[in-house]
Amino acid sequence: MNRLNASHVRQGRPLPWDVFDAQNNLLLSRGYVIESQHQLDGLLERGMYVSEEDFAAVLATPQAPQESERFNPFWLWDDISSKVSHFLKYAATEPMLEDKFSGISLLVTTLVDNDADAALASILLKDSSRYAFAHSVHVAVLAAILSRRFGWPEATRRDVVRAALTMNIAMLDLQTELLLQKEPLTEDQRREVDTHAERGSLFLRAQGISSPNWLEAVRLHHQRIAMAAEGHRASGRVLSQLLRVLDVFCAKISPRSYRRAIQPPVAAREIYMQEREGCAELVDALIKEIGLYMPGTFVKLENGETALVVKRGVTVSTPKVIALSRGDGMPYIDGLRRDTARPEYAVKTAVPPEKILHRLNLSKIWGY
């Protein structure tokens, strides 16, 4: 069974398949029409599932755009995540794999080129319980943002995003296992980690992947290569180092069973200290993109309010925020925009997400 998201279901349209709940009980029959957005939101929150066969048909059938539809980065994020999970899981038997990931790379660049702040926030706020798949999307989104900053041509951006999505294709199960493991890696696990990049590249080649930069970026993304010798050529070797940096960064900002998630600027600084003689230029670009308070970060303001960063500001220390609650914890019915450049609304500190009890409607907060 596969879970549906907002990109798969539309209000006012007949359902093309039977829909089940998480316990495999029939919720809605084929042809049922969901009449209201409130009803749809409730069903999606509860969990709407379809069979593997029906889900594959959903992915394979192009959806005709409707005039009433408009861009929503959070719906697009859900669509990307569903496709990535499916194609990575069934990569060994999926036909035309290169075309499938090329299509997803276009969705990723569309997402970040239309609203990079919402894309960054999704890394911190959207569900990442299926870590191995979510991690691939996180790295791909950051790769798309940084490749745009570097002015790389679209073909190169496509290569680095496709490589990000598939770089760990040879160790997906182990990634999930290690997320919960507190003990050091066993010898077998260490061997699998050390060889996964080479094995992943060979697997992709066997599946018909033909792009040299894509394959080289996957093959080398766990090796440390001095960037000084590479110049500014966007080669597969350079792409691999961007992926290596982002791979480590995204792992650090994700929680583990034995530690909390590390705040993004702290994680970036830790990597910068390690990369001073290697890829410091790449890490510096990452720091400039995310700022001190990456969108999706919860913060405490000088006036005591708890707020959510929704957009990077003019300076790294003055992001755009939405105040969620007063200093005494009383939530606002609708969030209030605050200018953190004003002293009374200045950001005082970041707040760990596990201390936030608010239920967030991301589309509403971002104005979609």
CSV table of C-alpha atoms in Angstrom, one decimal:
chain,number,residue,atom,x,y,z
A,1,MET,CA,0.0,0.0,0.0
A,2,ASN,CA,1.2,3.5,-0.8
A,3,ARG,CA,0.1,6.7,0.9
A,4,LEU,CA,-1.5,9.5,-1.2
A,5,ASN,CA,-0.7,13.2,-0.7
A,6,ALA,CA,-2.3,16.4,-1.8
A,7,SER,CA,-0.8,16.3,-5.2
A,8,HIS,CA,-2.6,13.0,-6.0
A,9,VAL,CA,-6.2,14.0,-4.9
A,10,ARG,CA,-8.3,16.9,-5.9
A,11,GLN,CA,-11.5,18.3,-4.4
A,12,GLY,CA,-14.5,17.9,-6.7
A,13,ARG,CA,-13.0,15.2,-8.9
A,14,PRO,CA,-14.1,11.5,-8.9
A,15,LEU,CA,-11.5,9.2,-7.3
A,16,PRO,CA,-10.0,6.9,-9.9
A,17,TRP,CA,-9.3,4.1,-7.4
A,18,ASP,CA,-10.5,2.6,-4.1
A,19,VAL,CA,-8.9,4.3,-1.1
A,20,PHE,CA,-8.0,2.5,2.1
A,21,ASP,CA,-6.9,3.6,5.6
A,22,ALA,CA,-3.6,2.5,7.3
A,23,GLN,CA,-5.3,-0.7,8.5
A,24,ASN,CA,-6.4,-1.7,5.0
A,25,ASN,CA,-10.0,-0.8,5.6
A,26,LEU,CA,-11.9,0.6,2.7
A,27,LEU,CA,-12.4,4.4,3.2
A,28,LEU,CA,-13.7,5.5,-0.2
A,29,SER,CA,-14.8,3.7,-3.3
A,30,ARG,CA,-13.7,4.4,-6.8
A,31,GLY,CA,-15.7,7.3,-8.2
A,32,TYR,CA,-16.4,9.0,-4.9
A,33,VAL,CA,-16.2,12.8,-5.1
A,34,ILE,CA,-14.6,14.7,-2.2
A,35,GLU,CA,-16.8,17.8,-1.9
A,36,SER,CA,-14.8,20.2,0.4
A,37,GLN,CA,-11.2,21.1,1.1
A,38,HIS,CA,-11.8,20.6,4.8
A,39,GLN,CA,-12.9,17.0,4.1
A,40,LEU,CA,-9.9,16.4,1.9
A,41,ASP,CA,-7.5,17.8,4.5
A,42,GLY,CA,-9.0,15.6,7.2
A,43,LEU,CA,-8.7,12.5,5.0
A,44,LEU,CA,-5.1,13.2,4.1
A,45,GLU,CA,-4.2,13.8,7.7
A,46,ARG,CA,-5.8,10.5,8.7
A,47,GLY,CA,-4.0,8.7,5.8
A,48,MET,CA,-5.3,7.7,2.4
A,49,TYR,CA,-3.7,4.6,0.8
A,50,VAL,CA,-4.0,2.8,-2.5
A,51,SER,CA,-2.7,-0.5,-3.8
A,52,GLU,CA,0.8,-0.7,-5.3
A,53,GLU,CA,-0.7,-1.3,-8.7
A,54,ASP,CA,-3.0,1.7,-8.5
A,55,PHE,CA,-0.2,3.9,-7.1
A,56,ALA,CA,2.1,3.0,-10.0
A,57,ALA,CA,-0.8,4.0,-12.4
A,58,VAL,CA,-1.0,7.3,-10.6
A,59,LEU,CA,2.7,8.0,-11.2
A,60,ALA,CA,2.6,6.8,-14.8
A,61,THR,CA,-0.4,8.9,-15.8
A,62,PRO,CA,0.4,12.6,-16.5
A,63,GLN,CA,-2.0,14.9,-14.9
A,64,ALA,CA,-3.5,17.6,-17.2
A,65,PRO,CA,-3.1,21.0,-15.6
A,66,GLN,CA,-6.3,22.7,-14.5
A,67,GLU,CA,-7.0,26.4,-14.9
A,68,SER,CA,-8.0,26.5,-11.2
A,69,GLU,CA,-4.7,25.0,-10.1
A,70,ARG,CA,-1.8,27.2,-9.1
A,71,PHE,CA,1.7,26.5,-7.9
A,72,ASN,CA,1.9,25.2,-4.3
A,73,PRO,CA,5.5,24.3,-3.2
A,74,PHE,CA,4.3,22.0,-0.5
A,75,TRP,CA,2.0,20.0,-2.8
A,76,LEU,CA,4.9,19.8,-5.2
A,77,TRP,CA,7.2,18.7,-2.4
A,78,ASP,CA,4.8,15.8,-1.6
A,79,ASP,CA,4.7,14.8,-5.3
A,80,ILE,CA,8.4,14.8,-5.6
A,81,SER,CA,8.8,12.8,-2.3
A,82,SER,CA,6.3,10.2,-3.5
A,83,LYS,CA,7.9,9.7,-6.9
A,84,VAL,CA,11.4,9.5,-5.4
A,85,SER,CA,10.3,6.9,-2.8
A,86,HIS,CA,8.7,4.8,-5.5
A,87,PHE,CA,11.4,5.0,-8.1
A,88,LEU,CA,14.3,4.3,-5.6
A,89,LYS,CA,12.4,1.4,-4.1
A,90,TYR,CA,11.7,-0.2,-7.5
A,91,ALA,CA,14.8,1.0,-9.3
A,92,ALA,CA,15.9,-2.5,-10.2
A,93,THR,CA,12.8,-3.2,-12.2
A,94,GLU,CA,11.7,0.3,-13.2
A,95,PRO,CA,11.9,0.8,-17.0
A,96,MET,CA,13.4,4.0,-18.4
A,97,LEU,CA,15.0,5.0,-15.1
A,98,GLU,CA,17.0,7.8,-16.5
A,99,ASP,CA,13.9,9.5,-17.9
A,100,LYS,CA,12.1,9.0,-14.6
A,101,PHE,CA,14.8,10.8,-12.6
A,102,SER,CA,15.2,13.4,-15.3
A,103,GLY,CA,11.5,14.2,-14.8
A,104,ILE,CA,11.9,14.5,-11.0
A,105,SER,CA,14.9,16.7,-11.4
A,106,LEU,CA,12.8,19.1,-13.4
A,107,LEU,CA,10.2,19.2,-10.6
A,108,VAL,CA,13.0,19.9,-8.1
A,109,THR,CA,14.4,22.8,-10.0
A,110,THR,CA,10.8,24.1,-10.6
A,111,LEU,CA,10.3,24.0,-6.9
A,112,VAL,CA,13.4,25.9,-5.9
A,113,ASP,CA,13.2,28.4,-8.8
A,114,ASN,CA,9.7,29.4,-7.8
A,115,ASP,CA,10.0,29.4,-4.0
A,116,ALA,CA,13.4,28.5,-2.6
A,117,ASP,CA,12.4,29.6,0.9
A,118,ALA,CA,9.4,27.2,1.0
A,119,ALA,CA,11.7,24.5,-0.4
A,120,LEU,CA,14.3,25.1,2.4
A,121,ALA,CA,11.5,25.2,5.0
A,122,SER,CA,10.2,21.9,3.8
A,123,ILE,CA,13.5,20.2,4.6
A,124,LEU,CA,13.0,21.1,8.3
A,125,LEU,CA,9.2,20.9,8.5
A,126,LYS,CA,7.9,18.2,6.2
A,127,ASP,CA,7.6,14.5,7.2
A,128,SER,CA,11.0,12.7,7.0
A,129,SER,CA,10.1,9.5,8.7
A,130,ARG,CA,11.1,7.5,5.6
A,131,TYR,CA,14.6,8.9,6.1
A,132,ALA,CA,16.5,7.3,3.3
A,133,PHE,CA,14.1,8.7,0.7
A,134,ALA,CA,13.6,12.1,2.4
A,135,HIS,CA,17.4,12.6,2.7
A,136,SER,CA,17.8,12.2,-1.0
A,137,VAL,CA,15.2,14.9,-1.6
A,138,HIS,CA,16.8,17.2,1.0
A,139,VAL,CA,20.2,17.0,-0.7
A,140,ALA,CA,18.7,17.4,-4.2
A,141,VAL,CA,16.8,20.5,-3.2
A,142,LEU,CA,20.0,22.1,-1.7
A,143,ALA,CA,22.0,21.0,-4.8
A,144,ALA,CA,19.4,22.7,-7.0
A,145,ILE,CA,19.6,25.9,-5.0
A,146,LEU,CA,23.4,26.1,-4.9
A,147,SER,CA,23.9,25.1,-8.5
A,148,ARG,CA,21.7,28.1,-9.4
A,149,ARG,CA,23.8,30.3,-7.2
A,150,PHE,CA,26.9,29.1,-9.1
A,151,GLY,CA,25.3,29.9,-12.4
A,152,TRP,CA,25.7,26.3,-13.7
A,153,PRO,CA,23.9,25.5,-17.0
A,154,GLU,CA,20.6,23.7,-16.8
A,155,ALA,CA,22.2,20.4,-18.0
A,156,THR,CA,24.7,20.5,-15.1
A,157,ARG,CA,21.9,21.4,-12.6
A,158,ARG,CA,20.0,18.4,-13.9
A,159,ASP,CA,23.0,16.1,-13.5
A,160,VAL,CA,23.7,17.2,-9.9
A,161,VAL,CA,20.1,16.9,-8.9
A,162,ARG,CA,19.8,13.4,-10.5
A,163,ALA,CA,23.0,12.4,-8.7
A,164,ALA,CA,21.7,13.7,-5.4
A,165,LEU,CA,18.5,11.7,-5.7
A,166,THR,CA,20.4,8.5,-6.5
A,167,MET,CA,23.7,8.8,-4.7
A,168,ASN,CA,22.7,6.4,-1.9
A,169,ILE,CA,20.8,3.9,-4.0
A,170,ALA,CA,23.0,1.1,-3.0
A,171,MET,CA,22.5,1.5,0.8
A,172,LEU,CA,18.9,2.6,1.3
A,173,ASP,CA,18.0,-0.2,3.8
A,174,LEU,CA,21.2,0.5,5.8
A,175,GLN,CA,20.5,4.2,6.0
A,176,THR,CA,17.2,3.5,7.7
A,177,GLU,CA,18.9,1.0,10.0
A,178,LEU,CA,21.6,3.4,11.0
A,179,LEU,CA,19.1,6.1,11.8
A,180,LEU,CA,18.0,4.1,14.9
A,181,GLN,CA,21.4,2.5,15.8
A,182,LYS,CA,23.3,3.9,18.7
A,183,GLU,CA,26.2,1.4,18.5
A,184,PRO,CA,29.2,1.9,16.3
A,185,LEU,CA,29.1,0.4,12.8
A,186,THR,CA,29.8,-3.3,12.5
A,187,GLU,CA,32.5,-4.4,10.1
A,188,ASP,CA,29.9,-5.5,7.5
A,189,GLN,CA,28.1,-2.1,7.9
A,190,ARG,CA,31.3,-0.2,7.5
A,191,ARG,CA,32.2,-2.2,4.4
A,192,GLU,CA,28.7,-1.5,2.9
A,193,VAL,CA,29.1,2.2,3.6
A,194,ASP,CA,32.6,2.4,2.2
A,195,THR,CA,31.6,0.7,-1.1
A,196,HIS,CA,28.1,2.0,-1.6
A,197,ALA,CA,29.2,4.9,-3.9
A,198,GLU,CA,31.0,2.7,-6.3
A,199,ARG,CA,28.2,0.0,-6.2
A,200,GLY,CA,25.6,2.7,-6.7
A,201,SER,CA,27.4,4.1,-9.8
A,202,LEU,CA,27.7,0.6,-11.3
A,203,PHE,CA,24.1,-0.2,-10.6
A,204,LEU,CA,23.0,3.0,-12.3
A,205,ARG,CA,25.2,2.3,-15.3
A,206,ALA,CA,23.6,-1.2,-15.5
A,207,GLN,CA,20.2,0.4,-15.5
A,208,GLY,CA,21.0,2.5,-18.6
A,209,ILE,CA,22.2,5.7,-17.0
A,210,SER,CA,24.4,7.4,-19.6
A,211,SER,CA,25.4,10.8,-18.2
A,212,PRO,CA,29.1,10.8,-17.3
A,213,ASN,CA,28.8,13.6,-14.8
A,214,TRP,CA,25.8,11.9,-13.0
A,215,LEU,CA,27.7,8.6,-12.8
A,216,GLU,CA,31.0,10.2,-11.7
A,217,ALA,CA,29.3,12.4,-9.1
A,218,VAL,CA,27.6,9.3,-7.5
A,219,ARG,CA,30.9,7.3,-7.7
A,220,LEU,CA,33.0,9.9,-6.0
A,221,HIS,CA,30.6,11.5,-3.5
A,222,HIS,CA,32.2,9.9,-0.5
A,223,GLN,CA,35.8,10.8,-1.5
A,224,ARG,CA,37.5,14.0,-0.4
A,225,ILE,CA,38.9,15.8,-3.5
A,226,ALA,CA,40.8,19.1,-3.3
A,227,MET,CA,38.7,21.7,-5.2
A,228,ALA,CA,41.7,23.9,-5.9
A,229,ALA,CA,42.9,21.6,-8.6
A,230,GLU,CA,39.4,21.5,-10.2
A,231,GLY,CA,39.0,25.3,-10.9
A,232,HIS,CA,35.5,26.4,-11.7
A,233,ARG,CA,34.7,23.6,-14.1
A,234,ALA,CA,31.4,21.9,-13.3
A,235,SER,CA,32.8,18.4,-13.8
A,236,GLY,CA,31.5,15.2,-12.2
A,237,ARG,CA,34.3,15.6,-9.7
A,238,VAL,CA,33.1,19.0,-8.6
A,239,LEU,CA,29.5,17.8,-8.5
A,240,SER,CA,30.6,14.9,-6.3
A,241,GLN,CA,32.1,17.3,-3.7
A,242,LEU,CA,29.0,19.4,-3.6
A,243,LEU,CA,27.0,16.3,-2.9
A,244,ARG,CA,29.5,15.2,-0.2
A,245,VAL,CA,29.2,18.5,1.6
A,246,LEU,CA,25.4,18.5,1.4
A,247,ASP,CA,25.1,14.8,2.3
A,248,VAL,CA,26.9,15.5,5.6
A,249,PHE,CA,25.0,18.8,6.2
A,250,CYS,CA,21.6,17.1,5.7
A,251,ALA,CA,22.6,14.2,8.0
A,252,LYS,CA,23.6,16.7,10.7
A,253,ILE,CA,20.3,18.6,10.6
A,254,SER,CA,18.2,15.4,10.8
A,255,PRO,CA,17.5,14.0,14.3
A,256,ARG,CA,18.8,10.6,15.4
A,257,SER,CA,17.7,8.3,18.1
A,258,TYR,CA,20.8,9.3,20.2
A,259,ARG,CA,20.8,13.1,19.5
A,260,ARG,CA,18.7,16.0,18.5
A,261,ALA,CA,18.9,17.6,15.1
A,262,ILE,CA,21.7,20.1,14.9
A,263,GLN,CA,20.7,23.7,14.0
A,264,PRO,CA,21.6,24.4,10.3
A,265,PRO,CA,24.1,27.2,10.8
A,266,VAL,CA,25.9,25.2,13.5
A,267,ALA,CA,26.0,22.2,11.2
A,268,ALA,CA,27.4,24.4,8.4
A,269,ARG,CA,30.0,25.9,10.6
A,270,GLU,CA,31.2,22.5,11.8
A,271,ILE,CA,31.6,21.4,8.2
A,272,TYR,CA,33.4,24.6,7.3
A,273,MET,CA,36.0,24.0,10.0
A,274,GLN,CA,36.6,20.5,8.5
A,275,GLU,CA,36.8,21.8,4.9
A,276,ARG,CA,39.1,24.7,5.2
A,277,GLU,CA,41.7,23.0,3.0
A,278,GLY,CA,39.2,21.2,0.8
A,279,CYS,CA,35.7,22.5,-0.2
A,280,ALA,CA,35.5,25.6,1.9
A,281,GLU,CA,34.2,27.6,-1.1
A,282,LEU,CA,31.2,25.2,-1.4
A,283,VAL,CA,30.4,25.4,2.3
A,284,ASP,CA,30.7,29.2,2.3
A,285,ALA,CA,28.1,29.3,-0.5
A,286,LEU,CA,25.9,27.0,1.6
A,287,ILE,CA,26.2,29.3,4.6
A,288,LYS,CA,25.3,32.4,2.5
A,289,GLU,CA,22.2,30.6,1.1
A,290,ILE,CA,20.7,29.4,4.4
A,291,GLY,CA,21.7,32.4,6.5
A,292,LEU,CA,21.8,32.3,10.3
A,293,TYR,CA,18.1,31.2,10.5
A,294,MET,CA,17.2,28.9,7.7
A,295,PRO,CA,13.5,29.0,6.6
A,296,GLY,CA,11.6,26.4,8.7
A,297,THR,CA,13.5,27.3,11.9
A,298,PHE,CA,11.5,28.2,15.0
A,299,VAL,CA,12.9,31.2,16.9
A,300,LYS,CA,12.2,33.2,20.0
A,301,LEU,CA,11.9,37.0,19.5
A,302,GLU,CA,13.1,39.8,21.9
A,303,ASN,CA,9.5,40.5,22.8
A,304,GLY,CA,9.0,36.9,23.9
A,305,GLU,CA,7.0,35.7,21.0
A,306,THR,CA,7.7,32.3,19.3
A,307,ALA,CA,7.9,32.6,15.6
A,308,LEU,CA,8.6,30.6,12.4
A,309,VAL,CA,11.2,31.8,9.8
A,310,VAL,CA,9.4,31.9,6.4
A,311,LYS,CA,11.9,33.8,4.3
A,312,ARG,CA,15.5,34.8,4.2
A,313,GLY,CA,16.0,38.5,4.9
A,314,VAL,CA,18.1,41.3,3.6
A,315,THR,CA,20.8,40.3,6.1
A,316,VAL,CA,21.6,36.8,7.5
A,317,SER,CA,20.4,37.9,11.0
A,318,THR,CA,17.1,39.5,9.9
A,319,PRO,CA,14.8,36.8,8.4
A,320,LYS,CA,11.1,37.3,7.6
A,321,VAL,CA,9.1,35.5,10.3
A,322,ILE,CA,5.5,34.7,11.3
A,323,ALA,CA,4.8,35.0,15.1
A,324,LEU,CA,2.9,31.9,16.2
A,325,SER,CA,2.3,32.7,19.9
A,326,ARG,CA,2.7,35.3,22.6
A,327,GLY,CA,5.4,35.3,25.2
A,328,ASP,CA,3.0,33.5,27.6
A,329,GLY,CA,2.5,30.7,25.1
A,330,MET,CA,-1.0,31.8,24.0
A,331,PRO,CA,-1.2,31.0,20.2
A,332,TYR,CA,-2.3,33.5,17.7
A,333,ILE,CA,-5.3,32.4,15.6
A,334,ASP,CA,-3.6,33.7,12.5
A,335,GLY,CA,0.2,34.2,12.5
A,336,LEU,CA,1.5,37.8,12.7
A,337,ARG,CA,4.2,39.0,10.4
A,338,ARG,CA,7.1,40.5,12.3
A,339,ASP,CA,10.0,42.6,11.0
A,340,THR,CA,13.1,41.2,12.8
A,341,ALA,CA,15.1,44.3,11.7
A,342,ARG,CA,13.2,46.2,14.4
A,343,PRO,CA,14.8,45.9,17.9
A,344,GLU,CA,11.6,44.6,19.7
A,345,TYR,CA,11.2,41.8,17.1
A,346,ALA,CA,14.8,40.9,16.7
A,347,VAL,CA,15.6,37.2,16.8
A,348,LYS,CA,16.9,36.2,20.3
A,349,THR,CA,17.6,32.5,19.8
A,350,ALA,CA,16.5,29.5,17.8
A,351,VAL,CA,14.0,27.1,19.4
A,352,PRO,CA,14.3,23.3,19.0
A,353,PRO,CA,11.4,22.0,16.9
A,354,GLU,CA,10.5,19.3,19.6
A,355,LYS,CA,9.5,22.2,21.9
A,356,ILE,CA,6.9,23.5,19.4
A,357,LEU,CA,3.3,22.3,19.9
A,358,HIS,CA,1.6,24.4,17.2
A,359,ARG,CA,-0.1,22.6,14.3
A,360,LEU,CA,1.0,24.3,11.2
A,361,ASN,CA,-0.8,24.8,7.9
A,362,LEU,CA,2.2,25.4,5.8
A,363,SER,CA,0.3,26.5,2.7
A,364,LYS,CA,-1.7,29.1,4.6
A,365,ILE,CA,1.4,30.4,6.4
A,366,TRP,CA,3.3,30.8,3.1
A,367,GLY,CA,0.2,32.3,1.4
A,368,TYR,CA,-0.7,29.5,-1.0
